[in-house]
Structures are given as structure tokens and as C-alpha cells.
Amino acid sequence: MGVTGVMRPGHAQIRVLNLEEDAKFYREVLGLVETGRDAQDRVYFKAWDERDHHSLILRQSDKAGIDFFGFKVDSAATLDKLEGDLNAYGVKTERVPAGELLATGERVRFEVPTGHVIELYADKKDVGNGLPYSNPAPWCPQAEKGIAPTRMDHALLGGGDLDGARDIFINVLGFYLTEEVVAEDGKTQIAVWLSCSNKTHDIAFVRAPENGKLHHVSYWIETWERVLRAADIMSMNNVPVDIGPTRHGITRGATIYAFDRSGNRFETFSGGYISYPDMHKLTWPVEHLPEGLDYAQRKLHETFLTVFS
Amino acid sequence: MTDVQLAAAQNVVVTIAETGETYRCRTDESLLTGMYRLGKRGIPVGCRGGGCSVCKVQITAGAYAQMRPMSREYVSDDDLAQGRVLACCVRPLEEVTVAVIGKLNKCVTRSGT
């Protein structure tokens, strides 16, 4: 079996400035399925084709941004092993009890040097995608509601010590580097794309002036045509669009960057290529960032390196 | 926004102090929306949701009202008292002048160097 250890991104907890306005946005415009609310008034969502209970949690706050980003691992034994490996590498961890997030088992939580809180967990309740496990139809009505991505795909996080965060993901958690943007010195990485799977990235980091910043949470869409449909839906709903629709040179994915009602960037993303750990990394010298970011327009979008929540 | 409020919306002149650029902004739209809807420049355009701070301005003259919550990571009580606000979250009530204090800061070198 190929995908072992850390399997995939599992959840992002995002801070919003007006909970009901953003809950409505994620439910009706992005088209996620609301799956629960907890005693802390957090609102839980999943994309229609995800089977686990949630992949996005919204929390009311007076500051926008991201509280934590979590990955699902393949077993409780792996969770224990990775916690030990993190500790041996000098990364302090803490255990968050099962049930602190709805339908979720115990989580191992730690901070990476970019100031982000990362979590690992092995258990989250399978609530299904609305289709039976025997003889399922290919989609259900929820697949047509709003933008309707099929899954939460990855996040791009911003902070100062990109090198330190990258090393933990590569040296301890088993990720590999797929692509990088490199500064004029030919060495310093300005951004890195890291995979724990066959995806071009499961998490990415960009060097940012402040720590703990959210660049975007990305949602997967099946086709470029549906990315264009997402653009229509964004415009119909006055969603502030940052970049796109276009195609990234980096990862080759079709994309739109846009913002939720609290200024947290999200991406609707499609395509890319299948990646393997033995493949040579792809390098984008920073003078080619314009086409790395927006291959169609070859345009340097200054907001890519400057706008975070 | 009710129809009555929409009908009552007026256009007022907004001046960007640094450049002298002016534009007509509706009293029911944010200072930032009014600017970029007309293709004007001067205030950096970021998230447009109160979350990122690149559109932070100092209102140096004129009355304004807050339309949306602003991330308090970037707008302190002192900022609010002094008229330092996010242009995407406030609307003009009359002719206003703003000084741009938001920045498009980026970090393309190694941390600490």
C-alpha cells in the first residue's frame, strides 16, 4: 500500500469575524455540508464527497486566520509512533482528548517554527457522503449545490522560519518536496510544496513577515469547467476574488483564489499532476514567480506574498 | 441594506492624501469598494473582508461609519479612537480624506537575516 503514515489533510479550524455570515457563506456559496455545532459554538462542515465527519471548523473570533491544521494518520499506532518521533526531534507535543472536536478521536498537537499549530489524529467518524457503500450513484444532489468542491485538499501557511517547518514535515512526518520558489541567491526557499501522497501538495509554506499566518485553505474541484462555474458563483455572490480563474505553473493546477466574508483566503483548485516521492523537485526561480503563480497571464500578483489573515 | 437606505445613499468625494487622487464613493459602500470599482488606485486592495490589514488608512478629515467587523489583530482600541481603520470595512458619511498606512509587506529572505 502506498499511502501510509500521514495520509491526508483532515481539518482546518478557521477564525471568522461574524460566525453566521461565514457559516452561510461556506454552506450556500462554497456549498459545503454543515455537519454539526458544538458547545463552544463552533460550526463543522465537510465537502460533499468526504466521508469523515468534518474538514472545516469555523470559530467566532475578533481576529481572522487559522487556529490549527490537522492530518489524518493511518492508525493509532502510527499516531503514537509519530508523537515519539516528534519528541525525539525536539518538537514538544500535547494530547487533545477525544471528543474535543465532534466525532474525532485523540489528537496530537504541536507547533512548527512558522508559528502554526499542526495536529495529527487517527480517528474521525465516517458519516458517509450521502451515497450507499454498495452500488453507489456517482453523485448526489449536494454535489450541485453552490461551488460544491469534493474535498478539502491542502493549505498554504505563512511564517518566518519556513526551513524549520519544512524540516519537521520532511524529516519526521514523511512528506517530500515537490516544488519550490527560490530567491535570487539560488538557495533560499521563498515557498515550498510538500506532499504525503500522490498529490502535488498536501501542505505548503510561504515565507511571510509574520508567524502563524493563513495564506489559503484549498478545496478540490473535479474539472476546469467547474472552476469556471465556481467563478460564476463567486461573482453572483459578490465574493472578492484575488487571482484567477487561471492555471498555476506551480503544480499545474487550475485555480481561483478568493476570500471568505472574514478575509480568509480560500482556493478552488483542480488538476495538477500525479506525484511520487522519487520524482525530482521542480524549481521556480523567483523571477519566474509570475508564471509559477499565473501561467496564463504571467502576471506578478503582489497579493500572493503580502496578503494573509 | 433596505431600499430606503439605498435610495438615501449619496456620492461623496474621497481624497487620498499622499497622491491627491480623488474619487466619488457612495455612502453605502466601503471606501475601498468605491475606489477599485472606479479603477482608482492608492489604497492597497487585499482580502476586502476585514482580515488582512493591507488597506489600513488613517481618516484625517470627515465622518465615517463602520460597516463590518475588522480583525482586531490589526485594529486596536487606540486605532479605532484615532480613526485608523480598514478601508474595506468603513463607509464615508461625508467628504473624507485618508492617509494610507497599510503596507504590502513581504518577506523574501531567510528569517532573521
Coordinates of C-alpha atoms in Angstrom, one line a residue:
Chain A
M1 CA 0.0 0.0 0.0
G2 CA 1.3 3.4 -0.9
V3 CA -0.3 5.9 1.4
T4 CA 0.7 5.1 4.9
G5 CA 1.7 7.1 8.0
V6 CA 0.3 10.6 7.5
M7 CA -2.5 10.0 4.9
R8 CA -4.1 13.4 4.1
P9 CA -5.2 16.8 5.4
G10 CA -8.2 16.2 7.6
H11 CA -9.3 19.5 9.1
A12 CA -8.7 23.3 9.3
Q13 CA -10.1 25.4 12.1
I14 CA -10.6 28.9 10.8
R15 CA -11.5 32.1 12.8
V16 CA -14.3 34.2 11.4
L17 CA -15.4 37.7 12.4
N18 CA -19.2 37.0 12.0
L19 CA -20.0 33.4 12.6
E20 CA -23.4 33.2 11.0
E21 CA -22.4 35.2 7.9
D22 CA -19.5 33.0 7.2
A23 CA -21.4 29.8 8.1
K24 CA -23.9 30.9 5.5
F25 CA -21.1 31.6 3.0
Y26 CA -19.4 28.2 3.4
R27 CA -22.8 26.4 3.3
E28 CA -24.5 28.2 0.5
V29 CA -21.8 29.7 -1.7
L30 CA -18.9 27.3 -1.3
G31 CA -21.5 24.5 -0.9
L32 CA -20.1 22.6 2.0
V33 CA -22.4 20.4 4.1
E34 CA -22.9 21.6 7.7
T35 CA -22.4 18.6 9.9
G36 CA -22.7 19.9 13.5
R37 CA -22.2 22.6 16.1
D38 CA -20.6 22.1 19.5
A39 CA -20.8 23.5 23.0
Q40 CA -18.2 26.2 22.0
D41 CA -20.5 27.3 19.2
R42 CA -18.1 26.1 16.6
V43 CA -19.7 25.1 13.2
Y44 CA -18.5 22.0 11.4
F45 CA -18.5 21.4 7.7
K46 CA -17.4 18.8 5.2
A47 CA -17.2 18.8 1.4
W48 CA -20.0 16.6 -0.1
D49 CA -17.8 13.7 -1.2
E50 CA -15.8 13.5 2.1
R51 CA -16.8 10.7 4.3
D52 CA -15.4 11.8 7.6
H53 CA -17.5 14.0 9.8
H54 CA -15.8 17.3 9.0
S55 CA -12.9 19.0 7.3
L56 CA -13.6 22.7 8.2
I57 CA -14.4 24.1 11.6
L58 CA -15.4 27.8 12.0
R59 CA -14.9 29.6 15.3
Q60 CA -16.2 33.1 16.1
S61 CA -13.3 35.4 17.0
D62 CA -12.3 39.1 16.7
K63 CA -9.3 38.1 14.7
A64 CA -9.4 36.3 11.3
G65 CA -6.9 33.5 10.5
I66 CA -6.3 29.8 11.3
D67 CA -6.3 28.1 14.7
F68 CA -4.8 24.8 13.5
F69 CA -4.5 22.4 10.6
G70 CA -4.9 18.6 11.1
F71 CA -3.8 15.5 9.2
K72 CA -5.3 12.0 9.5
V73 CA -2.8 9.2 10.1
D74 CA -3.4 5.6 9.3
S75 CA -3.7 4.1 12.8
A76 CA -3.5 4.8 16.5
A77 CA -0.1 3.0 16.4
T78 CA 1.2 5.5 13.8
L79 CA -0.1 8.4 16.0
D80 CA 1.9 7.1 18.9
K81 CA 5.0 6.5 16.8
L82 CA 4.9 9.9 15.2
E83 CA 4.4 11.6 18.6
G84 CA 7.5 9.8 19.8
D85 CA 9.4 10.8 16.6
L86 CA 8.4 14.4 17.0
N87 CA 9.6 14.4 20.6
A88 CA 12.9 12.8 19.7
Y89 CA 13.3 15.5 17.0
G90 CA 12.8 18.1 19.7
V91 CA 9.2 19.1 19.0
K92 CA 7.0 19.3 22.0
T93 CA 3.6 17.7 21.7
E94 CA 0.4 17.7 23.7
R95 CA -2.6 15.4 23.5
V96 CA -6.1 16.8 22.9
P97 CA -8.7 14.5 24.3
A98 CA -11.1 12.5 22.1
G99 CA -14.4 14.4 21.6
E100 CA -12.9 17.9 22.0
L101 CA -13.7 18.2 18.3
L102 CA -17.0 16.5 17.5
A103 CA -16.7 12.9 16.2
T104 CA -12.9 13.0 16.5
G105 CA -10.5 10.8 18.4
E106 CA -7.5 11.9 20.4
R107 CA -5.3 14.4 18.6
V108 CA -1.5 15.0 18.9
R109 CA -0.9 18.8 18.7
F110 CA 2.4 20.6 18.1
E111 CA 3.7 23.9 16.9
V112 CA 6.0 24.3 13.9
P113 CA 8.6 27.0 13.7
T114 CA 6.4 29.1 11.4
G115 CA 4.1 29.5 14.4
H116 CA 1.3 27.2 13.1
V117 CA -0.4 24.6 15.3
I118 CA -0.5 21.3 13.5
E119 CA -2.5 18.2 14.6
L120 CA -2.4 14.5 13.9
Y121 CA -5.3 12.1 14.6
A122 CA -6.2 8.6 13.7
D123 CA -10.0 8.5 14.2
K124 CA -12.9 10.6 12.9
K125 CA -16.4 9.2 12.5
D126 CA -17.3 8.0 9.0
V127 CA -20.6 9.7 8.3
G128 CA -20.6 8.9 4.6
N129 CA -21.1 11.1 1.5
G130 CA -24.8 10.6 1.2
L131 CA -24.3 7.6 -1.1
P132 CA -24.5 3.9 -0.1
Y133 CA -21.4 1.8 0.2
S134 CA -23.0 -0.8 -2.1
N135 CA -23.9 0.2 -5.7
P136 CA -23.4 3.9 -5.2
A137 CA -24.5 6.6 -7.7
P138 CA -21.6 8.8 -8.8
W139 CA -23.0 11.9 -7.1
C140 CA -25.9 13.2 -5.1
P141 CA -27.9 16.5 -5.1
Q142 CA -25.4 18.1 -2.7
A143 CA -22.8 17.8 -5.5
E144 CA -24.6 20.6 -7.4
K145 CA -25.3 23.0 -4.5
G146 CA -23.0 26.0 -4.6
I147 CA -19.4 25.6 -5.8
A148 CA -19.5 22.1 -4.3
P149 CA -15.9 21.0 -4.1
T150 CA -15.4 17.3 -3.4
R151 CA -12.8 17.7 -0.7
M152 CA -10.7 20.0 1.4
D153 CA -7.4 19.5 -0.4
H154 CA -4.5 21.4 1.2
A155 CA -3.4 24.6 3.0
L156 CA -0.7 27.2 2.3
L157 CA 0.6 28.7 5.5
G158 CA 2.8 31.7 6.0
G159 CA 5.5 32.3 8.6
G160 CA 9.2 33.3 9.1
D161 CA 11.1 30.0 9.7
L162 CA 9.9 28.1 6.6
D163 CA 13.1 26.0 6.8
G164 CA 12.2 24.7 10.3
A165 CA 8.6 23.9 9.4
R166 CA 9.7 22.2 6.2
D167 CA 12.3 20.0 8.0
I168 CA 9.7 18.7 10.5
F169 CA 7.3 17.7 7.7
I170 CA 10.1 16.0 5.7
N171 CA 12.3 14.6 8.4
V172 CA 9.7 13.4 10.8
L173 CA 6.3 13.2 9.2
G174 CA 7.4 11.6 5.9
F175 CA 6.5 14.3 3.5
Y176 CA 8.6 15.0 0.3
L177 CA 9.3 18.3 -1.5
T178 CA 7.6 18.6 -4.9
E179 CA 8.2 22.2 -5.9
E180 CA 9.9 25.3 -4.6
V181 CA 10.2 29.0 -5.3
V182 CA 13.8 30.1 -4.7
A183 CA 15.2 33.6 -4.1
E184 CA 17.8 35.5 -6.2
D185 CA 20.6 33.8 -4.2
G186 CA 19.5 30.4 -5.8
K187 CA 19.2 28.8 -2.4
T188 CA 16.7 30.5 -0.1
Q189 CA 13.3 29.0 -0.5
I190 CA 10.5 31.5 -0.6
A191 CA 7.8 28.9 -0.8
V192 CA 7.7 25.1 -0.6
W193 CA 5.1 22.5 -1.7
L194 CA 5.1 19.3 0.3
S195 CA 3.3 16.0 -0.3
C196 CA 2.5 13.0 1.8
S197 CA 0.6 11.3 -1.0
N198 CA 0.3 11.3 -4.8
K199 CA -1.0 14.9 -4.7
T200 CA 1.3 17.7 -5.8
H201 CA 0.9 19.1 -2.3
D202 CA -0.9 18.3 1.0
I203 CA 0.6 21.4 2.7
A204 CA 2.7 24.3 1.5
F205 CA 4.6 27.1 3.3
V206 CA 5.5 30.6 2.1
R207 CA 7.9 32.9 3.9
A208 CA 5.9 35.7 5.5
P209 CA 6.7 38.7 7.6
E210 CA 4.6 37.4 10.5
N211 CA 4.2 34.0 12.0
G212 CA 1.1 31.8 12.2
K213 CA -0.5 33.3 9.1
L214 CA -3.1 31.7 6.8
H215 CA -2.5 32.1 3.1
H216 CA -5.3 29.8 2.0
V217 CA -7.2 26.6 2.5
S218 CA -7.8 24.9 -0.8
Y219 CA -10.9 22.9 -1.9
W220 CA -10.7 20.4 -4.7
I221 CA -13.0 20.6 -7.8
E222 CA -13.1 17.9 -10.4
T223 CA -12.7 19.9 -13.7
W224 CA -11.5 23.2 -15.1
E225 CA -15.1 23.7 -16.3
R226 CA -16.3 23.5 -12.8
V227 CA -13.6 26.0 -11.7
L228 CA -15.2 28.4 -14.2
R229 CA -18.6 27.6 -12.8
A230 CA -17.1 28.4 -9.3
A231 CA -16.0 31.8 -10.8
D232 CA -19.6 32.5 -11.9
I233 CA -21.0 31.6 -8.5
M234 CA -18.4 33.8 -6.8
S235 CA -19.4 36.8 -8.9
M236 CA -23.1 36.1 -8.4
N237 CA -22.4 36.3 -4.7
N238 CA -20.0 39.3 -4.7
V239 CA -17.1 37.2 -3.4
P240 CA -13.8 39.1 -3.5
V241 CA -11.6 37.3 -6.0
D242 CA -7.8 37.6 -5.6
I243 CA -6.4 35.7 -8.6
G244 CA -7.9 33.7 -11.4
P245 CA -9.6 31.7 -12.9
T246 CA -6.2 30.7 -14.3
R247 CA -3.7 27.9 -14.1
H248 CA -0.7 27.8 -11.7
G249 CA 2.6 27.0 -13.4
I250 CA 3.5 25.6 -9.9
T251 CA 1.6 22.3 -9.5
R252 CA -0.1 22.9 -12.9
G253 CA -3.4 23.2 -11.0
A254 CA -6.3 25.3 -12.3
T255 CA -7.2 27.8 -9.6
I256 CA -9.2 30.7 -8.2
Y257 CA -8.0 32.4 -5.1
A258 CA -10.8 34.3 -3.3
F259 CA -11.8 35.4 0.2
D260 CA -14.4 34.4 2.7
R261 CA -16.5 37.0 4.5
S262 CA -13.8 37.5 7.1
G263 CA -10.9 37.9 4.7
N264 CA -9.6 34.3 4.9
R265 CA -8.3 33.3 1.5
F266 CA -9.6 30.0 0.0
E267 CA -8.8 28.3 -3.2
T268 CA -10.9 26.3 -5.7
F269 CA -8.4 24.0 -7.3
S270 CA -8.4 21.4 -10.0
G271 CA -5.9 19.3 -11.8
G272 CA -2.2 19.2 -11.3
Y273 CA -0.2 16.0 -11.9
I274 CA 0.3 12.8 -10.0
S275 CA 3.4 13.0 -7.9
Y276 CA 5.7 10.3 -6.5
P277 CA 8.4 10.6 -3.8
D278 CA 11.2 9.6 -6.2
M279 CA 10.5 12.5 -8.6
H280 CA 13.0 15.3 -8.9
K281 CA 11.7 18.5 -7.3
L282 CA 10.6 21.4 -9.6
T283 CA 12.3 24.8 -9.0
W284 CA 10.9 28.2 -9.8
P285 CA 13.5 31.0 -9.5
V286 CA 11.7 34.0 -8.0
E287 CA 11.9 35.9 -11.3
H288 CA 9.6 33.3 -12.7
L289 CA 7.1 33.5 -9.9
P290 CA 4.7 35.4 -12.2
E291 CA 4.2 32.4 -14.4
G292 CA 4.5 30.0 -11.5
L293 CA 1.6 31.7 -9.9
D294 CA -0.5 32.6 -13.0
Y295 CA 0.8 30.8 -16.1
A296 CA -1.9 32.2 -18.4
Q297 CA -1.3 35.9 -17.6
R298 CA 2.4 35.7 -16.5
K299 CA 1.4 38.4 -14.0
L300 CA 3.1 39.1 -10.7
H301 CA 0.2 39.3 -8.2
E302 CA 1.7 41.2 -5.4
T303 CA -1.0 40.0 -3.0
F304 CA 0.4 36.4 -3.2
L305 CA 3.3 37.4 -1.0
T306 CA 1.6 40.1 1.0
V307 CA -2.0 39.3 1.9
F308 CA -2.5 36.9 4.8
S309 CA -5.0 36.5 7.6
Chain B
M1 CA -29.5 47.3 3.5
T2 CA -33.0 48.4 2.9
D3 CA -34.3 50.1 -0.2
V4 CA -34.9 53.3 1.8
Q5 CA -31.2 53.4 2.8
L6 CA -30.2 52.7 -0.8
A7 CA -32.4 55.4 -2.1
A8 CA -30.8 57.8 0.5
A9 CA -27.2 56.9 -0.4
Q10 CA -25.2 59.8 -1.7
N11 CA -21.9 60.2 -3.5
V12 CA -19.2 62.0 -1.6
V13 CA -15.6 62.8 -2.6
V14 CA -12.8 60.8 -1.0
T15 CA -9.3 62.2 -1.2
I16 CA -6.2 60.1 -0.8
A17 CA -3.8 62.5 0.9
E18 CA -0.5 61.1 -0.4
T19 CA -1.4 61.3 -4.1
G20 CA -4.2 63.9 -4.1
E21 CA -6.2 61.2 -6.0
T22 CA -9.9 61.7 -5.6
Y23 CA -12.9 59.5 -6.3
R24 CA -16.6 59.6 -5.7
C25 CA -17.7 57.0 -3.2
R26 CA -21.3 56.1 -2.3
T27 CA -22.2 56.5 1.4
D28 CA -23.4 52.9 1.4
E29 CA -20.2 51.3 0.1
S30 CA -16.8 50.9 1.7
L31 CA -14.0 53.4 0.9
L32 CA -12.1 50.5 -0.7
T33 CA -15.0 49.3 -2.9
G34 CA -15.6 52.9 -4.1
M35 CA -12.0 53.2 -5.1
Y36 CA -11.5 50.0 -7.0
R37 CA -14.9 49.9 -8.6
L38 CA -13.8 53.1 -10.4
G39 CA -10.4 51.7 -11.3
K40 CA -8.7 54.2 -9.0
R41 CA -5.5 53.4 -7.1
G42 CA -3.8 54.4 -3.9
I43 CA -5.1 52.2 -1.1
P44 CA -3.8 48.6 -1.4
V45 CA -6.5 46.0 -2.1
G46 CA -6.3 42.8 -0.1
C47 CA -8.9 40.5 1.3
R48 CA -11.8 43.0 1.3
G49 CA -13.2 41.2 4.4
G50 CA -11.5 42.9 7.3
G51 CA -9.0 40.2 7.8
C52 CA -5.6 41.2 6.3
S53 CA -4.9 44.9 7.1
V54 CA -3.2 46.0 3.8
C55 CA -6.0 48.6 3.2
K56 CA -5.5 50.3 6.6
V57 CA -5.9 54.0 6.4
Q58 CA -5.9 57.0 8.8
I59 CA -9.1 59.1 8.3
T60 CA -7.7 62.6 8.6
A61 CA -10.9 64.5 7.9
G62 CA -14.6 63.7 7.6
A63 CA -17.1 61.4 9.3
Y64 CA -17.4 57.7 8.6
A65 CA -19.2 54.7 9.9
Q66 CA -18.1 51.1 10.4
M67 CA -19.9 48.6 8.2
R68 CA -18.3 45.3 9.1
P69 CA -16.1 43.8 11.8
M70 CA -12.4 44.3 11.4
S71 CA -9.8 41.8 12.6
R72 CA -8.6 43.2 16.0
E73 CA -5.2 41.7 15.3
Y74 CA -4.7 44.8 13.1
V75 CA -7.1 47.4 14.6
S76 CA -6.6 48.2 18.3
D77 CA -8.8 50.2 20.5
D78 CA -6.4 53.1 20.1
D79 CA -6.5 52.7 16.3
L80 CA -10.3 52.9 16.5
A81 CA -10.2 56.0 18.7
Q82 CA -7.7 57.7 16.3
G83 CA -9.5 56.8 13.1
R84 CA -7.0 54.2 11.9
V85 CA -9.3 51.7 10.2
L86 CA -9.5 49.2 7.4
A87 CA -10.9 50.9 4.2
C88 CA -12.8 47.8 3.2
C89 CA -14.9 48.0 6.4
V90 CA -15.9 51.6 6.7
R91 CA -18.1 53.8 4.6
P92 CA -18.0 57.6 4.3
L93 CA -20.8 59.7 5.7
E94 CA -19.5 62.9 4.1
E95 CA -16.4 64.1 2.2
V96 CA -13.4 62.4 3.7
T97 CA -9.6 62.5 3.4
V98 CA -7.5 59.4 4.1
A99 CA -3.8 58.7 4.6
V100 CA -2.7 55.2 3.5
I101 CA -0.9 53.4 6.3
G102 CA -1.4 49.7 5.2
K103 CA 1.6 48.1 3.5
L104 CA 2.2 45.3 1.2
N105 CA 5.0 43.8 3.3
K106 CA 6.7 40.8 2.0
C107 CA 9.4 38.5 3.3
V108 CA 11.6 37.0 0.6
T109 CA 14.7 36.4 2.7
R110 CA 15.6 34.0 5.4
S111 CA 14.1 34.7 8.7
G112 CA 16.4 36.8 10.9
T113 CA 18.7 37.9 8.0

